[in-house]
Amino acid sequence: MTKAPAPSEIDWQNLGFNYMDLPYRFLAHYKDGKWDDGGLTEDSTLHINEGSTALHYGQADFEGLKAYRTKNGDIQLFRPDRNAARMHKSCERLLMPPFPEDKFVAAVKSVVKANADYVPPYGTGGTLYLRPLMIGVGENIGVHPAPEYLFTVFAMPVGAYYKGGVKPTNFTTSYYDRAAPHGTGQSKVGGNYGGSLLPGDEAHKAGFSDVIYLDPATHTKIEEAGSANFFGITKNNEFVTPKSDSILPSITKYSLLYLAEHNLGMKAVEGEVFIDDLDRFTEAGAMGTAAVIAPIGGIEYKNQLHVFYSETEVGPVTQKLYDTLTGIQFGDVEAPEGWIQKVDL
Ligand SMILES: Cc1ncc(COP(=O)(O)O)c(C=O)c1O
């Protein structure tokens, strides 16, 4: 395993989204019906039994969040309690024992603090990406919940999603579904992502940045935009995002629903978004921790490309949403109560 380079050797401007083996991660074990306290470790390799349910039956869930360096050198997290709560729900869906939510947040903070030199400098657009992960492990072969579990939080610096400004990309609709009605689409579980690799690959080969998934029951409504939620801006100054039981409840989405209404004076709507009614939108985008806010130039559907604002320029409302959200995350814009948690260094 190649360890991460020293912080002084990292080119912060050109990081991308790649694995890096940082000095410390958090690891806790669940055995005999309870979680141990866990702690930091330098070992980035997990040692697990061949019968582990995570390997065979997808008993695995995860989260994704970021730590941000502010102008004055502080480090802060954006709504980590929401990630803890969502992982709790994912665990319930897969019959896994939730890791206590306050301890989840404390574990995340301990990993950020231990790897603080790897949080990219303010102004580079880079962040420290954190990956909490839980897997079912232990001696097992039947299709039932694992006897033991591991919970880990590891981290790596990642670059700004856009170099040189926010730029739109095109998406295509898919014949494939990422989740079933009443399935696991609402949960952040590994199985949802295994099934998305093929449609994602086909979209990339056809020159699109990712897939727009339609609702699995009728294929008439937009659900997700790759590994992100979809939004559209209407002529009437509404921020609209799909409501469905089979999409992942994005923390970025709920944050933008709030900011659209309270900071931008828009009407925020969770509702149906029909794929044959895209003319109602003047702008559209994808939103999530990794994508932040990614403007969608156009969506291909039935061999026709529907362009929203422009294939090359970001629309004014999308830009405002982006500036507000990233301003809060990097500490330049005042955050709503409780959204920001500082990491004690
Ligand atoms: C399928 C899917 N949808 C949406 C999102 C966006 O969620 P969040 O804003 O909480 O990162 C993600 C990423 O976490 C995702 O994997």
Coordinates of N, CA and C in Angstrom, one line a residue, residues 89-308:
K89 N -30.6 5.3 9.5 CA -31.7 4.8 8.8 C -31.3 3.7 7.8
S90 N -30.1 3.9 7.2 CA -29.6 2.9 6.2 C -29.4 1.6 7.0
C91 N -28.8 1.7 8.2 CA -28.5 0.5 9.1 C -29.9 -0.2 9.4
E92 N -30.9 0.5 9.7 CA -32.2 -0.1 10.1 C -32.7 -0.9 8.8
R93 N -32.5 -0.3 7.6 CA -33.0 -1.0 6.4 C -32.3 -2.3 6.2
L94 N -31.0 -2.4 6.5 CA -30.2 -3.6 6.3 C -30.1 -4.5 7.5
L95 N -30.8 -4.2 8.6 CA -30.7 -4.9 9.8 C -29.3 -4.9 10.4
M96 N -28.7 -3.7 10.3 CA -27.3 -3.5 10.9 C -27.5 -2.7 12.2
P97 N -26.6 -2.9 13.2 CA -26.7 -2.1 14.4 C -26.2 -0.7 14.2
P98 N -27.0 0.3 14.3 CA -26.5 1.7 14.1 C -25.4 2.1 15.0
F99 N -24.4 2.8 14.5 CA -23.4 3.3 15.4 C -24.0 4.6 16.0
P100 N -23.9 4.8 17.3 CA -24.6 5.9 18.0 C -24.2 7.3 17.2
E101 N -25.3 8.1 17.0 CA -25.1 9.2 16.1 C -24.1 10.3 16.7
D102 N -24.1 10.4 18.0 CA -23.1 11.4 18.6 C -21.7 10.9 18.5
K103 N -21.6 9.5 18.6 CA -20.3 9.0 18.4 C -19.8 9.0 17.0
F104 N -20.7 8.9 16.1 CA -20.4 9.0 14.6 C -19.8 10.4 14.4
V105 N -20.4 11.4 14.9 CA -19.9 12.8 14.7 C -18.5 12.9 15.3
A106 N -18.4 12.4 16.6 CA -17.1 12.5 17.3 C -16.0 11.7 16.5
A107 N -16.4 10.6 15.9 CA -15.4 9.8 15.2 C -14.9 10.6 13.9
V108 N -15.9 11.2 13.2 CA -15.5 12.0 12.1 C -14.6 13.1 12.5
K109 N -14.9 13.8 13.6 CA -14.0 14.9 14.0 C -12.7 14.4 14.4
S110 N -12.6 13.2 15.0 CA -11.3 12.7 15.4 C -10.4 12.4 14.2
V111 N -11.1 11.9 13.1 CA -10.3 11.6 11.9 C -9.8 12.9 11.2
V112 N -10.7 14.0 11.2 CA -10.3 15.2 10.7 C -9.1 15.8 11.5
K113 N -9.2 15.8 12.8 CA -8.2 16.4 13.6 C -6.8 15.6 13.4
A114 N -6.9 14.3 13.4 CA -5.7 13.5 13.3 C -5.0 13.7 11.9
N115 N -5.8 14.0 10.9 CA -5.3 14.2 9.5 C -5.4 15.7 9.1
A116 N -5.4 16.6 10.1 CA -5.6 18.0 9.8 C -4.7 18.6 8.7
D117 N -3.5 18.2 8.7 CA -2.5 18.7 7.7 C -3.0 18.4 6.2
Y118 N -3.9 17.5 6.1 CA -4.4 17.1 4.8 C -5.7 17.8 4.4
V119 N -6.2 18.7 5.2 CA -7.3 19.5 4.8 C -6.8 20.6 3.9
P120 N -7.2 20.6 2.6 CA -6.6 21.5 1.7 C -6.8 23.0 2.1
P121 N -5.8 23.8 1.7 CA -5.9 25.3 2.1 C -7.1 26.0 1.6
Y122 N -7.6 27.0 2.3 CA -8.7 27.8 1.8 C -8.3 28.4 0.5
G123 N -9.2 28.5 -0.4 CA -8.9 29.2 -1.7 C -8.6 28.2 -2.8
T124 N -8.3 27.0 -2.5 CA -8.0 26.0 -3.5 C -9.2 25.3 -4.0
G125 N -10.3 25.5 -3.2 CA -11.6 24.8 -3.6 C -11.6 23.3 -3.1
G126 N -10.4 22.8 -2.6 CA -10.3 21.5 -2.2 C -10.9 21.3 -0.8
T127 N -11.2 20.0 -0.4 CA -11.8 19.7 0.9 C -11.3 18.4 1.3
L128 N -11.5 18.0 2.6 CA -11.2 16.7 3.0 C -12.4 15.9 3.0
Y129 N -12.5 14.9 2.1 CA -13.6 14.0 1.9 C -13.6 12.9 3.0
L130 N -14.7 12.7 3.7 CA -14.8 11.7 4.7 C -15.7 10.6 4.3
R131 N -15.3 9.4 4.5 CA -16.1 8.2 4.1 C -16.4 7.3 5.3
P132 N -17.5 7.5 6.0 CA -17.9 6.5 7.0 C -18.4 5.3 6.3
L133 N -18.1 4.1 6.8 CA -18.5 2.9 6.2 C -18.8 1.8 7.3
M134 N -19.9 1.1 7.1 CA -20.2 0.0 8.0 C -20.4 -1.3 7.2
I135 N -19.8 -2.4 7.6 CA -19.9 -3.7 6.9 C -20.2 -4.8 7.9
G136 N -21.1 -5.7 7.4 CA -21.3 -7.0 8.2 C -20.2 -7.9 8.0
V137 N -19.6 -8.4 9.1 CA -18.4 -9.3 9.0 C -18.7 -10.5 9.9
G138 N -17.7 -11.4 9.9 CA -17.7 -12.6 10.8 C -18.1 -13.9 10.1
E139 N -18.0 -15.0 10.8 CA -18.3 -16.3 10.2 C -19.7 -16.5 9.9
N140 N -20.0 -16.7 8.6 CA -21.4 -16.7 8.2 C -21.5 -17.3 6.8
I141 N -22.6 -18.0 6.5 CA -22.8 -18.3 5.1 C -24.3 -18.1 4.6
G142 N -25.2 -18.3 5.5 CA -26.7 -18.1 5.2 C -27.0 -16.7 5.0
V143 N -28.2 -16.5 4.3 CA -28.7 -15.1 4.0 C -29.4 -14.6 5.3
H144 N -28.6 -14.2 6.2 CA -29.2 -13.5 7.4 C -28.2 -12.5 8.0
P145 N -28.6 -11.6 8.9 CA -27.6 -10.6 9.3 C -26.4 -11.1 10.0
A146 N -25.3 -10.4 9.8 CA -24.0 -10.8 10.2 C -23.9 -10.9 11.8
P147 N -23.0 -11.7 12.3 CA -22.8 -11.7 13.8 C -22.0 -10.6 14.3
E148 N -21.2 -10.0 13.4 CA -20.3 -8.9 13.8 C -20.3 -7.8 12.7
Y149 N -19.8 -6.6 13.2 CA -19.8 -5.5 12.2 C -18.6 -4.6 12.4
L150 N -18.1 -4.0 11.4 CA -17.0 -3.0 11.5 C -17.6 -1.6 11.1
F151 N -17.2 -0.6 11.8 CA -17.5 0.8 11.4 C -16.2 1.5 11.3
T152 N -16.0 2.1 10.2 CA -14.7 2.9 10.0 C -15.0 4.2 9.4
V153 N -14.2 5.2 9.6 CA -14.2 6.5 8.9 C -12.8 6.8 8.4
F154 N -12.7 6.8 7.1 CA -11.4 7.2 6.5 C -11.6 8.5 5.7
A155 N -10.5 9.1 5.3 CA -10.5 10.4 4.7 C -9.5 10.6 3.6
M156 N -9.7 11.5 2.7 CA -8.7 11.9 1.7 C -9.0 13.3 1.2
P157 N -8.0 14.0 0.9 CA -8.2 15.4 0.3 C -8.7 15.2 -1.1
V158 N -9.7 16.0 -1.5 CA -10.2 15.9 -2.9 C -10.3 17.3 -3.4
G159 N -10.2 17.4 -4.8 CA -10.1 18.7 -5.4 C -11.5 19.3 -5.6
A160 N -11.4 20.6 -6.1 CA -12.7 21.3 -6.5 C -13.3 20.5 -7.6
Y161 N -14.6 20.3 -7.7 CA -15.2 19.6 -8.7 C -15.0 20.3 -10.1
Y162 N -14.9 21.6 -10.0 CA -14.7 22.4 -11.2 C -13.4 23.1 -11.1
K163 N -12.6 23.0 -12.2 CA -11.4 23.9 -12.2 C -11.7 25.0 -13.1
G164 N -11.5 26.2 -12.7 CA -11.8 27.4 -13.5 C -13.3 27.7 -13.7
G165 N -14.1 27.5 -12.7 CA -15.5 27.9 -12.8 C -16.5 26.8 -13.0
V166 N -17.7 27.0 -12.6 CA -18.7 26.0 -12.8 C -19.2 25.9 -14.2
K167 N -19.2 24.7 -14.8 CA -19.5 24.5 -16.2 C -20.6 23.4 -16.3
P168 N -21.5 23.6 -17.2 CA -22.6 22.6 -17.4 C -22.1 21.4 -18.1
T169 N -22.7 20.3 -17.9 CA -22.5 19.0 -18.7 C -23.8 18.4 -19.1
N170 N -23.8 17.5 -20.1 CA -25.0 16.9 -20.5 C -25.2 15.5 -19.9
F171 N -26.5 15.2 -19.6 CA -26.8 13.9 -19.0 C -27.7 13.1 -20.0
T172 N -27.8 11.8 -19.9 CA -28.7 11.0 -20.7 C -29.6 10.2 -19.8
T173 N -30.9 10.0 -20.3 CA -31.8 9.1 -19.5 C -31.4 7.6 -19.7
S174 N -31.8 6.8 -18.8 CA -31.3 5.4 -18.9 C -32.5 4.5 -18.9
Y175 N -32.3 3.4 -19.6 CA -33.3 2.3 -19.6 C -33.2 1.5 -18.3
Y176 N -32.1 1.6 -17.6 CA -31.9 0.9 -16.3 C -32.4 1.7 -15.2
D177 N -32.8 1.0 -14.1 CA -33.2 1.6 -12.9 C -32.0 1.4 -11.8
R178 N -31.9 2.4 -11.0 CA -30.9 2.3 -9.9 C -31.5 1.7 -8.6
A179 N -32.9 1.8 -8.5 CA -33.5 1.3 -7.3 C -34.9 0.8 -7.7
A180 N -35.5 0.0 -6.9 CA -36.9 -0.5 -7.2 C -37.9 0.3 -6.3
P181 N -39.1 0.3 -6.7 CA -40.1 0.9 -5.8 C -40.1 0.0 -4.5
H182 N -40.1 0.7 -3.4 CA -40.1 0.0 -2.1 C -38.9 -0.8 -1.9
G183 N -37.8 -0.5 -2.6 CA -36.5 -1.2 -2.5 C -35.6 -0.5 -1.5
T184 N -34.4 -0.3 -1.9 CA -33.4 0.3 -1.0 C -32.9 1.7 -1.5
G185 N -33.7 2.3 -2.4 CA -33.2 3.6 -3.0 C -33.0 4.7 -2.0
Q186 N -33.8 4.7 -0.9 CA -33.7 5.7 0.1 C -32.5 5.6 1.0
S187 N -31.9 4.4 0.9 CA -30.8 4.1 1.8 C -29.4 4.2 1.1
K188 N -28.4 4.6 1.8 CA -27.1 4.7 1.1 C -26.4 3.4 1.3
V189 N -26.7 2.4 0.5 CA -26.2 1.0 0.7 C -25.5 0.6 -0.6
G190 N -24.4 -0.2 -0.4 CA -23.5 -0.5 -1.5 C -24.2 -1.1 -2.7
G191 N -25.2 -1.9 -2.5 CA -25.9 -2.6 -3.7 C -26.5 -1.6 -4.7
N192 N -26.9 -0.4 -4.2 CA -27.5 0.6 -5.1 C -26.4 1.0 -6.1
Y193 N -25.2 1.0 -5.7 CA -24.1 1.6 -6.5 C -23.5 0.6 -7.5
G194 N -23.5 -0.7 -7.0 CA -23.0 -1.8 -7.9 C -23.8 -1.8 -9.2
G195 N -25.1 -1.7 -9.0 CA -26.1 -1.7 -10.2 C -26.0 -0.5 -11.0
S196 N -25.4 0.6 -10.5 CA -25.3 1.8 -11.3 C -24.1 1.9 -12.2
L197 N -23.1 1.0 -12.0 CA -21.9 1.1 -12.7 C -22.1 0.9 -14.2
L198 N -22.9 -0.1 -14.6 CA -23.1 -0.3 -16.1 C -23.8 0.9 -16.8
P199 N -24.9 1.3 -16.2 CA -25.5 2.5 -16.9 C -24.6 3.7 -16.9
G200 N -23.9 3.9 -15.8 CA -22.9 5.0 -15.8 C -21.9 4.9 -16.9
D201 N -21.4 3.7 -17.0 CA -20.3 3.4 -18.1 C -20.9 3.7 -19.5
E202 N -22.1 3.2 -19.7 CA -22.7 3.4 -21.0 C -22.9 4.9 -21.3
A203 N -23.3 5.6 -20.3 CA -23.5 7.1 -20.5 C -22.2 7.8 -20.8
H204 N -21.1 7.4 -20.1 CA -19.8 8.0 -20.3 C -19.3 7.7 -21.7
K205 N -19.5 6.4 -22.1 CA -19.0 6.1 -23.5 C -19.8 6.8 -24.6
A206 N -21.0 7.2 -24.3 CA -21.8 7.9 -25.2 C -21.6 9.4 -25.1
G207 N -20.6 9.8 -24.3 CA -20.2 11.2 -24.2 C -21.0 12.1 -23.2
F208 N -21.7 11.4 -22.3 CA -22.5 12.1 -21.3 C -21.8 12.1 -19.9
S209 N -22.0 13.1 -19.1 CA -21.3 13.0 -17.8 C -22.0 12.0 -16.9
D210 N -23.3 11.7 -17.0 CA -23.9 10.7 -16.1 C -25.3 10.4 -16.6
V211 N -26.0 9.6 -15.8 CA -27.3 9.1 -16.1 C -28.4 9.9 -15.4
I212 N -29.5 10.2 -16.0 CA -30.7 10.6 -15.3 C -31.5 9.4 -15.1
Y213 N -31.8 9.0 -13.9 CA -32.6 7.8 -13.7 C -34.1 8.2 -13.6
L214 N -35.0 7.5 -14.3 CA -36.4 7.8 -14.2 C -37.0 6.9 -13.1
D215 N -38.2 7.2 -12.7 CA -38.9 6.5 -11.6 C -39.1 5.0 -12.1
P216 N -38.7 4.1 -11.2 CA -38.7 2.7 -11.7 C -40.1 2.1 -12.0
A217 N -41.1 2.7 -11.5 CA -42.5 2.1 -11.7 C -43.0 2.5 -13.1
T218 N -42.8 3.8 -13.5 CA -43.5 4.2 -14.8 C -42.5 4.8 -15.8
H219 N -41.3 5.1 -15.4 CA -40.3 5.7 -16.3 C -40.8 7.0 -17.0
T220 N -41.6 7.7 -16.2 CA -42.1 9.0 -16.8 C -41.5 10.2 -16.0
K221 N -41.0 10.0 -14.8 CA -40.6 11.1 -13.9 C -39.1 11.0 -13.6
I222 N -38.4 12.1 -13.5 CA -37.0 12.2 -13.1 C -36.9 11.8 -11.6
E223 N -35.9 10.9 -11.4 CA -35.6 10.6 -10.0 C -34.2 11.1 -9.5
E224 N -33.1 10.6 -10.1 CA -31.8 11.0 -9.6 C -31.0 11.4 -10.8
A225 N -29.9 12.2 -10.6 CA -29.0 12.6 -11.6 C -27.6 11.9 -11.2
G226 N -27.4 10.7 -11.7 CA -26.2 10.0 -11.3 C -26.2 9.8 -9.8
S227 N -25.0 10.1 -9.1 CA -24.9 10.0 -7.7 C -25.3 11.4 -7.1
A228 N -26.4 12.0 -7.5 CA -26.8 13.3 -7.0 C -28.3 13.4 -7.2
N229 N -28.9 14.3 -6.5 CA -30.3 14.6 -6.7 C -30.4 15.7 -7.8
F230 N -31.6 15.7 -8.4 CA -31.9 16.7 -9.5 C -32.6 17.9 -9.0
F231 N -32.4 19.1 -9.6 CA -33.2 20.2 -9.4 C -33.5 21.0 -10.7
G232 N -34.6 21.7 -10.8 CA -34.9 22.5 -11.9 C -35.4 23.9 -11.4
I233 N -35.1 24.9 -12.1 CA -35.6 26.3 -11.8 C -36.7 26.7 -12.8
T234 N -37.8 27.1 -12.3 CA -38.9 27.4 -13.3 C -38.9 28.9 -13.6
K235 N -39.7 29.2 -14.6 CA -39.9 30.6 -15.1 C -40.4 31.4 -13.9
N236 N -41.2 30.7 -13.0 CA -41.8 31.5 -11.9 C -41.0 31.5 -10.7
N237 N -39.7 31.3 -10.8 CA -38.7 31.4 -9.7 C -39.0 30.4 -8.6
E238 N -39.3 29.2 -9.1 CA -39.4 28.0 -8.2 C -38.2 27.1 -8.3
F239 N -37.8 26.6 -7.1 CA -36.7 25.6 -7.0 C -37.5 24.3 -6.9
V240 N -37.4 23.4 -7.9 CA -38.2 22.2 -7.9 C -37.3 21.0 -7.9
T241 N -37.6 20.0 -7.0 CA -36.8 18.8 -6.9 C -37.7 17.6 -6.7
P242 N -37.4 16.4 -7.3 CA -38.3 15.3 -7.3 C -38.5 14.8 -5.9
K243 N -39.8 14.3 -5.6 CA -40.1 13.7 -4.4 C -40.4 12.2 -4.7
S244 N -39.8 11.3 -4.1 CA -40.0 9.9 -4.4 C -39.4 9.0 -3.2
D245 N -39.9 7.9 -3.0 CA -39.4 7.0 -2.0 C -38.2 6.2 -2.5
S246 N -37.9 6.3 -3.8 CA -36.7 5.5 -4.2 C -35.5 6.3 -4.5
I247 N -35.5 7.6 -4.1 CA -34.2 8.4 -4.3 C -33.6 8.6 -2.9
L248 N -32.3 8.9 -3.0 CA -31.5 9.1 -1.7 C -31.9 10.5 -1.2
P249 N -32.3 10.6 0.1 CA -32.6 11.9 0.6 C -31.2 12.7 0.8
S250 N -31.0 13.5 -0.2 CA -29.7 14.2 -0.2 C -29.6 15.4 0.8
I251 N -28.6 15.4 1.5 CA -28.4 16.5 2.5 C -28.2 17.9 1.8
T252 N -27.5 17.8 0.7 CA -27.3 19.0 -0.1 C -28.7 19.5 -0.6
K253 N -29.6 18.6 -1.0 CA -30.9 19.0 -1.5 C -31.7 19.7 -0.4
Y254 N -31.8 19.1 0.8 CA -32.5 19.7 1.8 C -31.9 21.0 2.2
S255 N -30.6 21.2 2.1 CA -30.0 22.5 2.4 C -30.4 23.5 1.3
L256 N -30.4 23.1 0.1 CA -30.7 24.0 -1.0 C -32.2 24.4 -1.0
L257 N -33.1 23.4 -0.6 CA -34.5 23.7 -0.5 C -34.7 24.9 0.5
Y258 N -33.9 24.8 1.6 CA -34.0 25.8 2.6 C -33.4 27.2 2.1
L259 N -32.2 27.1 1.5 CA -31.5 28.3 1.0 C -32.3 29.0 -0.1
A260 N -32.9 28.2 -1.0 CA -33.7 28.8 -2.1 C -34.8 29.7 -1.5
E261 N -35.4 29.1 -0.5 CA -36.5 29.9 0.1 C -36.1 31.0 0.9
H262 N -35.2 30.8 1.9 CA -34.8 31.8 2.9 C -33.7 32.8 2.4
N263 N -32.8 32.3 1.6 CA -31.7 33.3 1.2 C -32.0 33.9 -0.2
L264 N -32.7 33.1 -1.1 CA -32.9 33.6 -2.4 C -34.4 34.0 -2.7
G265 N -35.2 33.9 -1.7 CA -36.6 34.3 -1.9 C -37.4 33.6 -2.9
M266 N -37.0 32.3 -3.2 CA -37.7 31.5 -4.2 C -38.8 30.6 -3.5
K267 N -39.6 30.0 -4.3 CA -40.6 29.0 -3.8 C -39.9 27.7 -3.9
A268 N -39.8 26.9 -2.8 CA -39.1 25.6 -2.9 C -40.1 24.5 -2.9
V269 N -40.0 23.6 -3.9 CA -41.0 22.6 -4.1 C -40.4 21.2 -4.2
E270 N -40.9 20.3 -3.5 CA -40.6 18.9 -3.7 C -41.8 18.2 -4.4
G271 N -41.7 17.8 -5.6 CA -42.8 17.3 -6.3 C -42.4 16.4 -7.5
E272 N -43.4 16.2 -8.4 CA -43.2 15.3 -9.6 C -42.5 16.1 -10.7
V273 N -41.5 15.5 -11.3 CA -40.8 16.2 -12.4 C -40.9 15.2 -13.6
F274 N -41.9 15.5 -14.5 CA -42.1 14.6 -15.7 C -41.0 14.9 -16.7
I275 N -40.5 13.8 -17.3 CA -39.4 13.9 -18.3 C -39.9 14.5 -19.6
D276 N -41.2 14.5 -19.9 CA -41.7 15.1 -21.1 C -42.2 16.5 -20.8
D277 N -41.8 17.1 -19.7 CA -42.3 18.4 -19.3 C -41.1 19.3 -18.9
L278 N -40.0 19.2 -19.6 CA -38.8 19.9 -19.2 C -38.8 21.4 -19.6
D279 N -39.8 21.7 -20.5 CA -39.8 23.1 -20.9 C -40.2 24.1 -19.8
R280 N -40.7 23.5 -18.7 CA -41.0 24.4 -17.5 C -39.8 25.0 -16.8
F281 N -38.6 24.4 -17.1 CA -37.4 24.8 -16.4 C -36.5 25.7 -17.3
T282 N -36.0 26.7 -16.7 CA -35.1 27.6 -17.3 C -33.6 27.2 -17.0
E283 N -33.5 26.5 -15.9 CA -32.1 26.0 -15.5 C -32.3 24.7 -14.8
A284 N -31.3 23.8 -14.8 CA -31.4 22.6 -14.1 C -30.0 22.2 -13.6
G285 N -30.0 21.3 -12.6 CA -28.6 20.9 -12.1 C -28.7 19.6 -11.3
A286 N -27.5 19.1 -10.9 CA -27.4 18.0 -10.0 C -26.8 18.5 -8.7
M287 N -27.2 17.9 -7.6 CA -26.7 18.4 -6.3 C -26.3 17.3 -5.4
G288 N -25.2 17.4 -4.7 CA -24.7 16.4 -3.8 C -23.4 16.8 -3.2
T289 N -22.9 16.0 -2.2 CA -21.7 16.3 -1.5 C -20.5 16.4 -2.5
A290 N -20.4 15.4 -3.4 CA -19.3 15.3 -4.3 C -19.5 16.3 -5.5
A291 N -20.7 16.4 -6.0 CA -21.0 17.2 -7.2 C -21.1 18.7 -6.8
V292 N -21.4 18.9 -5.5 CA -21.8 20.3 -5.0 C -23.0 20.7 -5.7
I293 N -22.9 21.6 -6.7 CA -24.0 21.9 -7.6 C -23.4 21.9 -9.0
A294 N -23.9 20.9 -9.8 CA -23.4 20.7 -11.1 C -24.5 21.1 -12.1
P295 N -24.3 22.2 -12.8 CA -25.4 22.6 -13.8 C -25.5 21.6 -14.9
I296 N -26.8 21.3 -15.3 CA -27.0 20.4 -16.4 C -27.3 21.2 -17.6
G297 N -26.4 21.0 -18.6 CA -26.6 21.7 -19.9 C -27.9 21.2 -20.6
G298 N -27.9 19.9 -20.8 CA -29.1 19.3 -21.4 C -29.3 17.9 -21.0
I299 N -30.5 17.4 -21.2 CA -30.8 16.0 -21.0 C -31.2 15.3 -22.3
E300 N -30.6 14.2 -22.6 CA -31.0 13.4 -23.8 C -32.1 12.5 -23.4
Y301 N -33.2 12.5 -24.1 CA -34.4 11.6 -23.9 C -35.0 11.2 -25.2
K302 N -35.1 10.0 -25.5 CA -35.6 9.5 -26.8 C -34.8 10.2 -28.0
N303 N -33.5 10.1 -27.9 CA -32.6 10.6 -28.9 C -32.7 12.1 -29.2
Q304 N -33.3 12.8 -28.3 CA -33.3 14.3 -28.5 C -32.7 15.0 -27.3
L305 N -31.9 16.0 -27.5 CA -31.3 16.7 -26.4 C -32.1 17.9 -26.0
H306 N -32.6 17.9 -24.8 CA -33.3 19.1 -24.3 C -32.3 20.0 -23.6
V307 N -32.1 21.2 -24.1 CA -31.1 22.1 -23.5 C -31.9 23.0 -22.6
F308 N -31.4 23.3 -21.3 CA -32.1 24.2 -20.4 C -31.6 25.6 -20.6

